PDB file of C-alpha atoms in Angstrom:
ATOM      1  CA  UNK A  11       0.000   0.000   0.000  1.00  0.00           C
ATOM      2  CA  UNK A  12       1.589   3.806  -0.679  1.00  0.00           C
ATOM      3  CA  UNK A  13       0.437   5.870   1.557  1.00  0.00           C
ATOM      4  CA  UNK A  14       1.015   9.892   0.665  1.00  0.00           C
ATOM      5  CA  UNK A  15       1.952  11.249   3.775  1.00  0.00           C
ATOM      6  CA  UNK A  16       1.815  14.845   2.371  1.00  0.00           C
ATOM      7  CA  UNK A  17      -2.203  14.048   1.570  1.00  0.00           C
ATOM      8  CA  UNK A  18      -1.992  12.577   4.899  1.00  0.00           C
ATOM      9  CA  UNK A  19      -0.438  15.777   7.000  1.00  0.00           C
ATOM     10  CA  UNK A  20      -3.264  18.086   5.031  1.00  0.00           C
ATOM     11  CA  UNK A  21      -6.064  16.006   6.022  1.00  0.00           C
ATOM     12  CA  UNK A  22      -5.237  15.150   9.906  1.00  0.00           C
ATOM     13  CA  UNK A  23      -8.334  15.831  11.861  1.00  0.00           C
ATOM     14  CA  UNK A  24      -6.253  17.457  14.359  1.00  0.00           C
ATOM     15  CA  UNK A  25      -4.503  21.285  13.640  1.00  0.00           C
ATOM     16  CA  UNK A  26      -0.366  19.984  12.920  1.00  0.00           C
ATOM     17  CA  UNK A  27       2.279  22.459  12.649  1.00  0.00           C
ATOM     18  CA  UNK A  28       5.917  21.880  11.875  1.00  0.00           C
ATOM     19  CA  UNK A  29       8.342  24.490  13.291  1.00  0.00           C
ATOM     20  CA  UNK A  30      11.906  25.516  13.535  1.00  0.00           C
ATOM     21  CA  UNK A  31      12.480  27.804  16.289  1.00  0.00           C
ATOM     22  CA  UNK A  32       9.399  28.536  17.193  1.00  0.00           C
ATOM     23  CA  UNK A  33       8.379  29.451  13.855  1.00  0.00           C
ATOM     24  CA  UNK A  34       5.603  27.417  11.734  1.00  0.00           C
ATOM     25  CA  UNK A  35       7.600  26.200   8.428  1.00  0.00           C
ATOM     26  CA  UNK A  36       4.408  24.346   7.795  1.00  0.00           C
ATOM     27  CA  UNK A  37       0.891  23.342   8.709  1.00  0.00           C
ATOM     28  CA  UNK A  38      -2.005  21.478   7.437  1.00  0.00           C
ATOM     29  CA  UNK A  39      -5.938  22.739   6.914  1.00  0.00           C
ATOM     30  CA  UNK A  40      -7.280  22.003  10.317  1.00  0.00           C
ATOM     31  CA  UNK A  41      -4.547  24.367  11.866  1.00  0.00           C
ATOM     32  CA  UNK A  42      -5.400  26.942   9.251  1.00  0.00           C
ATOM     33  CA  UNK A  43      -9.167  26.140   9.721  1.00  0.00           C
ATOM     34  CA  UNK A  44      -9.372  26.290  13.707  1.00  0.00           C
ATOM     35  CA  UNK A  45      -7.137  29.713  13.864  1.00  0.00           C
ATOM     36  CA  UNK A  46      -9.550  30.973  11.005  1.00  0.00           C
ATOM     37  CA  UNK A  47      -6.511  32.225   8.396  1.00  0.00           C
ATOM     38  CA  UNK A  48      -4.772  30.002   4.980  1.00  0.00           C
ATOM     39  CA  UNK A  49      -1.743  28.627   5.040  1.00  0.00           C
ATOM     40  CA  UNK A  50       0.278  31.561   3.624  1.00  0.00           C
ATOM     41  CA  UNK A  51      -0.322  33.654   6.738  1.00  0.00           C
ATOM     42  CA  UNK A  52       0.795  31.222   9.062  1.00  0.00           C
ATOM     43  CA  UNK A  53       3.675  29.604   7.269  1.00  0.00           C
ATOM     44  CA  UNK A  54       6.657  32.055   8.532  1.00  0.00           C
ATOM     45  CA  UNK A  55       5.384  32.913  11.286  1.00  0.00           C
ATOM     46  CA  UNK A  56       6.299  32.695  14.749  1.00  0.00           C
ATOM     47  CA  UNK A  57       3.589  30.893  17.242  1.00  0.00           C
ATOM     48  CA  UNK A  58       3.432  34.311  18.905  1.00  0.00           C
ATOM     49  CA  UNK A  59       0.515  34.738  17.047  1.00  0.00           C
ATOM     50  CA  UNK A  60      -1.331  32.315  18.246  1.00  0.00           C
ATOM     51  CA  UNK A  61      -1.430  33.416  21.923  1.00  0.00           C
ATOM     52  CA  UNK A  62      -3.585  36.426  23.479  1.00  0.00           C
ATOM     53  CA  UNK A  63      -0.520  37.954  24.853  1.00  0.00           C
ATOM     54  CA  UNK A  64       3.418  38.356  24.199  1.00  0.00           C
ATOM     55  CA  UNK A  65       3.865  37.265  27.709  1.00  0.00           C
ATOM     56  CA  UNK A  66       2.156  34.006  27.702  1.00  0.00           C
ATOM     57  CA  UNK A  67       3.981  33.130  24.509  1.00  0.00           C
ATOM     58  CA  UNK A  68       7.547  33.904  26.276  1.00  0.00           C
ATOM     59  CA  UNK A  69       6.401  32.081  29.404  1.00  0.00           C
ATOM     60  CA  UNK A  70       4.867  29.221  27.271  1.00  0.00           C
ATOM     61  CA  UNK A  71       8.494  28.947  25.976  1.00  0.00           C
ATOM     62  CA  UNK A  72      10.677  28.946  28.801  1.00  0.00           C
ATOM     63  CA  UNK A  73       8.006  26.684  30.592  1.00  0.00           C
ATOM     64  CA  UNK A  74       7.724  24.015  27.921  1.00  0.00           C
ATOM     65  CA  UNK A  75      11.615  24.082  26.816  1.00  0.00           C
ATOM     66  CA  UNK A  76      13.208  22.095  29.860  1.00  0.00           C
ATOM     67  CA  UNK A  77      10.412  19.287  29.579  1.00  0.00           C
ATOM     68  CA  UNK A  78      11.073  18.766  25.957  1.00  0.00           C
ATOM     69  CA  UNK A  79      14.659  18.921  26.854  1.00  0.00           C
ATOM     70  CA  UNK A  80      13.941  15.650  29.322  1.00  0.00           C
ATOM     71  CA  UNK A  81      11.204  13.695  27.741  1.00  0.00           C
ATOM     72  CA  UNK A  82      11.154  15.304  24.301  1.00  0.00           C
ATOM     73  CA  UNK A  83       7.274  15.623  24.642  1.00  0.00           C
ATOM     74  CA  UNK A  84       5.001  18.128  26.085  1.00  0.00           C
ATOM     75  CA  UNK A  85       1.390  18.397  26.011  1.00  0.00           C
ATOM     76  CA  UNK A  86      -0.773  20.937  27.502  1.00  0.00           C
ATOM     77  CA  UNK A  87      -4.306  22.584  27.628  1.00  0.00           C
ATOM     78  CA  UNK A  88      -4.160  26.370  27.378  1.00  0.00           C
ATOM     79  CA  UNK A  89      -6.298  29.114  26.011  1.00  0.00           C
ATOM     80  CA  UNK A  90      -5.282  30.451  22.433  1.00  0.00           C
ATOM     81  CA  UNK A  91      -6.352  33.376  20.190  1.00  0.00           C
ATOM     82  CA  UNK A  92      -7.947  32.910  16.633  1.00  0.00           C
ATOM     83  CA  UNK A  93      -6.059  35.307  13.927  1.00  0.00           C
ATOM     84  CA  UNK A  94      -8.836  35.410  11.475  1.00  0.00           C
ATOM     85  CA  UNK A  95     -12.007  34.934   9.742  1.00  0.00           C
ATOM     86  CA  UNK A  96     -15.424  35.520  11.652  1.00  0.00           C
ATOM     87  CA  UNK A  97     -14.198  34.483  14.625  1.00  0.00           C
ATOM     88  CA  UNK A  98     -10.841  36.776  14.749  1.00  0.00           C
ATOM     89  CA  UNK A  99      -9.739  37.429  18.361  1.00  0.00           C
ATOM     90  CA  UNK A 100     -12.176  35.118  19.988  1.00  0.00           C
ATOM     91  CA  UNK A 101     -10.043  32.855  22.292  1.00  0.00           C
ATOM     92  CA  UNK A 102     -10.805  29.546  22.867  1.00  0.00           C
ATOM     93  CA  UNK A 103      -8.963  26.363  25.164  1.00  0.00           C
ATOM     94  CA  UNK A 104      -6.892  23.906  22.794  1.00  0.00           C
ATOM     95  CA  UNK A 105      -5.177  21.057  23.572  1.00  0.00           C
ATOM     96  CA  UNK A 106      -1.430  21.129  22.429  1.00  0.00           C
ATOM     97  CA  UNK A 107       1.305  18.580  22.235  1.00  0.00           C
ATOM     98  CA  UNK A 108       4.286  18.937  20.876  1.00  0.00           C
ATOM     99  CA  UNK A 109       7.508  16.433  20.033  1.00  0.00           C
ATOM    100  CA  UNK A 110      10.838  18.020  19.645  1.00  0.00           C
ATOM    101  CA  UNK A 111      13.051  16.401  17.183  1.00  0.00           C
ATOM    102  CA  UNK A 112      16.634  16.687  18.781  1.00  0.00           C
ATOM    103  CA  UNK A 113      15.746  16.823  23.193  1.00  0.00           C
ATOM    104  CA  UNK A 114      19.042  18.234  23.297  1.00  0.00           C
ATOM    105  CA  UNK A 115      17.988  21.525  21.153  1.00  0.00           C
ATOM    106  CA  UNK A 116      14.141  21.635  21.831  1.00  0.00           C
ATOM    107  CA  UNK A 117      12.874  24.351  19.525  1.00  0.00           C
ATOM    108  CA  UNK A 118      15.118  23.879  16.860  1.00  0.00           C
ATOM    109  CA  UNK A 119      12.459  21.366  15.250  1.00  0.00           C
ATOM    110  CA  UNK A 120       9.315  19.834  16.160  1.00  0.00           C
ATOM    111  CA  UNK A 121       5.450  18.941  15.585  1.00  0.00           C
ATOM    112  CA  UNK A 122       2.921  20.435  17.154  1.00  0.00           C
ATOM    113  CA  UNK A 123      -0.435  18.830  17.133  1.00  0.00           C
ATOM    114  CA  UNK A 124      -3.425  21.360  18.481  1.00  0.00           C
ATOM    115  CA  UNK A 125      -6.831  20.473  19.105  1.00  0.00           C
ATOM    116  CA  UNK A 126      -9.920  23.131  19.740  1.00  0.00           C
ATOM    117  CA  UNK A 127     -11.846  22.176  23.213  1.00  0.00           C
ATOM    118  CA  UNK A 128     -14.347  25.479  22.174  1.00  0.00           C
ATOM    119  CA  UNK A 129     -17.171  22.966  21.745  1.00  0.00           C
ATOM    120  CA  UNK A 130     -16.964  21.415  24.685  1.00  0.00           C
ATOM    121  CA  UNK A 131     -15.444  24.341  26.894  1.00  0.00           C
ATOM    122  CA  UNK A 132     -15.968  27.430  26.107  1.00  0.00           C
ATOM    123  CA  UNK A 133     -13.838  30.305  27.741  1.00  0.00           C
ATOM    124  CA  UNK A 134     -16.562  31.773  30.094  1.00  0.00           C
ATOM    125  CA  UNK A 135     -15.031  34.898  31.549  1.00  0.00           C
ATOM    126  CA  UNK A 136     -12.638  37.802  30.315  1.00  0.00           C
ATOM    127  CA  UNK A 137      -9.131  36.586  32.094  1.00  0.00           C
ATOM    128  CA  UNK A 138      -5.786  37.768  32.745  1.00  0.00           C
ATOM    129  CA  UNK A 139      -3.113  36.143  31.196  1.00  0.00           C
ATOM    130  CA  UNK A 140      -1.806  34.981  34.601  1.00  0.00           C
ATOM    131  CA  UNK A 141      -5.298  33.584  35.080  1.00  0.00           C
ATOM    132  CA  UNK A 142      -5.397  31.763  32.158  1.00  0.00           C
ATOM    133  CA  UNK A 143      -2.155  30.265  33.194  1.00  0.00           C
ATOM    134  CA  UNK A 144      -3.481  29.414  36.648  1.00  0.00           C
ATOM    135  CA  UNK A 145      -7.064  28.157  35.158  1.00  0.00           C
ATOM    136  CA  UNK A 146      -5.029  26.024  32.973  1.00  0.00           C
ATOM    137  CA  UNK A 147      -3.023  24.380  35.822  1.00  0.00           C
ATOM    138  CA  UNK A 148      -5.870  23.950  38.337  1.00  0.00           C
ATOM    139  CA  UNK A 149      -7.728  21.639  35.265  1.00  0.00           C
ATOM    140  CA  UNK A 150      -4.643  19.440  35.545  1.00  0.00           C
ATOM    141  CA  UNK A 151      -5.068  19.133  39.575  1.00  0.00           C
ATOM    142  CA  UNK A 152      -2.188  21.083  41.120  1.00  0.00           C
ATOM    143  CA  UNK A 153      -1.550  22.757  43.776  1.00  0.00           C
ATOM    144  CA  UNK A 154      -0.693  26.129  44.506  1.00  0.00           C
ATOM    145  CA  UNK A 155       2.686  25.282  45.584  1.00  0.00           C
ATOM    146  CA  UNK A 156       2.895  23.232  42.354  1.00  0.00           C
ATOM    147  CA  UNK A 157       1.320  26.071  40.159  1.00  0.00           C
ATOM    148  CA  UNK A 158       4.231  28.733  41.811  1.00  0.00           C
ATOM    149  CA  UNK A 159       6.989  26.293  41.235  1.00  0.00           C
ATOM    150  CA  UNK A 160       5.673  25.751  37.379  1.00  0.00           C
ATOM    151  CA  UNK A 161       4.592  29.733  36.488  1.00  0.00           C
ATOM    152  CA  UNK A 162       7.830  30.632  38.468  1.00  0.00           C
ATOM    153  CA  UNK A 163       5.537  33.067  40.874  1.00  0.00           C
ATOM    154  CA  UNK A 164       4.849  32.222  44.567  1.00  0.00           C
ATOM    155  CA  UNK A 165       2.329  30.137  45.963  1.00  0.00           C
ATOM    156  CA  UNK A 166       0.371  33.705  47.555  1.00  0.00           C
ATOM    157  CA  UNK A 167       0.099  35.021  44.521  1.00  0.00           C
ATOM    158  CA  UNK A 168      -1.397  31.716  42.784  1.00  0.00           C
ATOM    159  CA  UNK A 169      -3.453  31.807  45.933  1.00  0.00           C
ATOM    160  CA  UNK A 170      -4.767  35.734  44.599  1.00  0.00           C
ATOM    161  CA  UNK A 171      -5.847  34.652  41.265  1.00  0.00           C
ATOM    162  CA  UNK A 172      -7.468  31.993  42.321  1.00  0.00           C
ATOM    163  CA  UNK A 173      -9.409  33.980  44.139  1.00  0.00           C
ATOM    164  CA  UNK A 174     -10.074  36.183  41.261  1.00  0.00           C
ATOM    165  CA  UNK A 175     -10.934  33.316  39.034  1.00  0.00           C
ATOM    166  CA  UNK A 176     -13.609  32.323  41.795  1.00  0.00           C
ATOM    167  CA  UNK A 177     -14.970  35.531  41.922  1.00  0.00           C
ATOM    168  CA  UNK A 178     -15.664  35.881  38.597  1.00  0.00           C
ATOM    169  CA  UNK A 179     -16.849  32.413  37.917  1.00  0.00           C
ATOM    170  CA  UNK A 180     -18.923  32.834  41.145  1.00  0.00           C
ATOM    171  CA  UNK A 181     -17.176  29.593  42.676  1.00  0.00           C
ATOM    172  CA  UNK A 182     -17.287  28.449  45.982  1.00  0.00           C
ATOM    173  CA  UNK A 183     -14.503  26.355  45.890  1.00  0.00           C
ATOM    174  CA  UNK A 184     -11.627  24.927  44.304  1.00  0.00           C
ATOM    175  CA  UNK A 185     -13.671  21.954  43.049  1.00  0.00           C
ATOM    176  CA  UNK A 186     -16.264  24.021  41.839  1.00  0.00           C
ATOM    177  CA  UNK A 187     -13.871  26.417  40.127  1.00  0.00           C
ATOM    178  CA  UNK A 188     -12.712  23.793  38.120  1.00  0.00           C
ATOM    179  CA  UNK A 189     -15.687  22.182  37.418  1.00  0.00           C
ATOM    180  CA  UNK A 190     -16.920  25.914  36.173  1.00  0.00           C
ATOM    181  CA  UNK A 191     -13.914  26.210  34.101  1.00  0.00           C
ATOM    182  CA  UNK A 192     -14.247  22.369  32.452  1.00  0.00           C
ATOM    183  CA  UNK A 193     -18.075  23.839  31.799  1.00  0.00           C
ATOM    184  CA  UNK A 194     -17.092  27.214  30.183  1.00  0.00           C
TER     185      UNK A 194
END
């Protein structure tokens, strides 16, 4: 059987990007689909312009570069931005995983698979960036200790936007909070 793996990369259900340096040299319709733009405007281009904010692209980075260093995989759930079409600037939570091709060197080449969550979770409430960072780590089950040690801030201030989070998804408690998030 020949299988065309170009035909193969186009068609993926799943948004795939390949990169060098943090910057897409390629990506197939369901990437250019779910960030609303064709491939010429993202082939080039760095993934900063995927993310709501400068910061959580840098922080993204520096987070994400030590584990691909160790395991050469990463995979996260975070909250991304769409670049264009009729939903331009809407953000929305995607799964992302990512394999680098040399550990050693971890964004010097890789694939990046992302998948939209919108349908299923919706982002419910305007948030920080630091809040979308903290949202995303309290859907994984840490800590705030554990969140502090990852986002490289201290437990407190975890402990502060938590609080904000609650109050503006009218939580009661960390349970709830998360449930709220999972629920949009």
């Amino acid at each position: 059987m020949d299988i065309d793996y170009r035909l193969a990369f186009d068609m993926a259900p799943v948004g795939l990007a390949l990169s060098r340096q943090r910057t897409m040299v390629d990506c197939n319709l369901a990437l250019c689909e779910m960030f609303g733009v064709q491939r010429e405007q993202l082939v080039g281009q760095s993934f900063r312009i995927l993310y709501p904010s400068a910061d959580e692209y840098e922080r993204t980075g520096a987070r994400i570069a030590p584990i691909l260093g160790r395991s050469g995989t990463y995979a996260d759930e975070r909250i991304m931005q769409r670049v264009g079409g009729r939903l331009q600037g809407e953000t929305f939570w995607c799964h992302v995983t990512g394999r680098a091709l040399d550990p050693k060197d971890p964004h010097a080449a890789g694939i990046w698979s992302f998948e939209d969550l919108s349908a299923r979770r919706p982002v419910g409430a305007a948030l920080t960036p630091r809040e979308r960072e903290v949202a995303a780590c309290l859907m994984e089950g840490r800590t705030s200790k554990e969140i502090g040690k990852t986002l490289g801030i201290s437990h407190r201030t975890v402990e502060i936007h938590r609080a904000r989070l609650m109050r503006k998804y009218q939580a009661h408690s960390t349970p709830d909070l998360v449930h709220r998030l999972l629920a949009g």
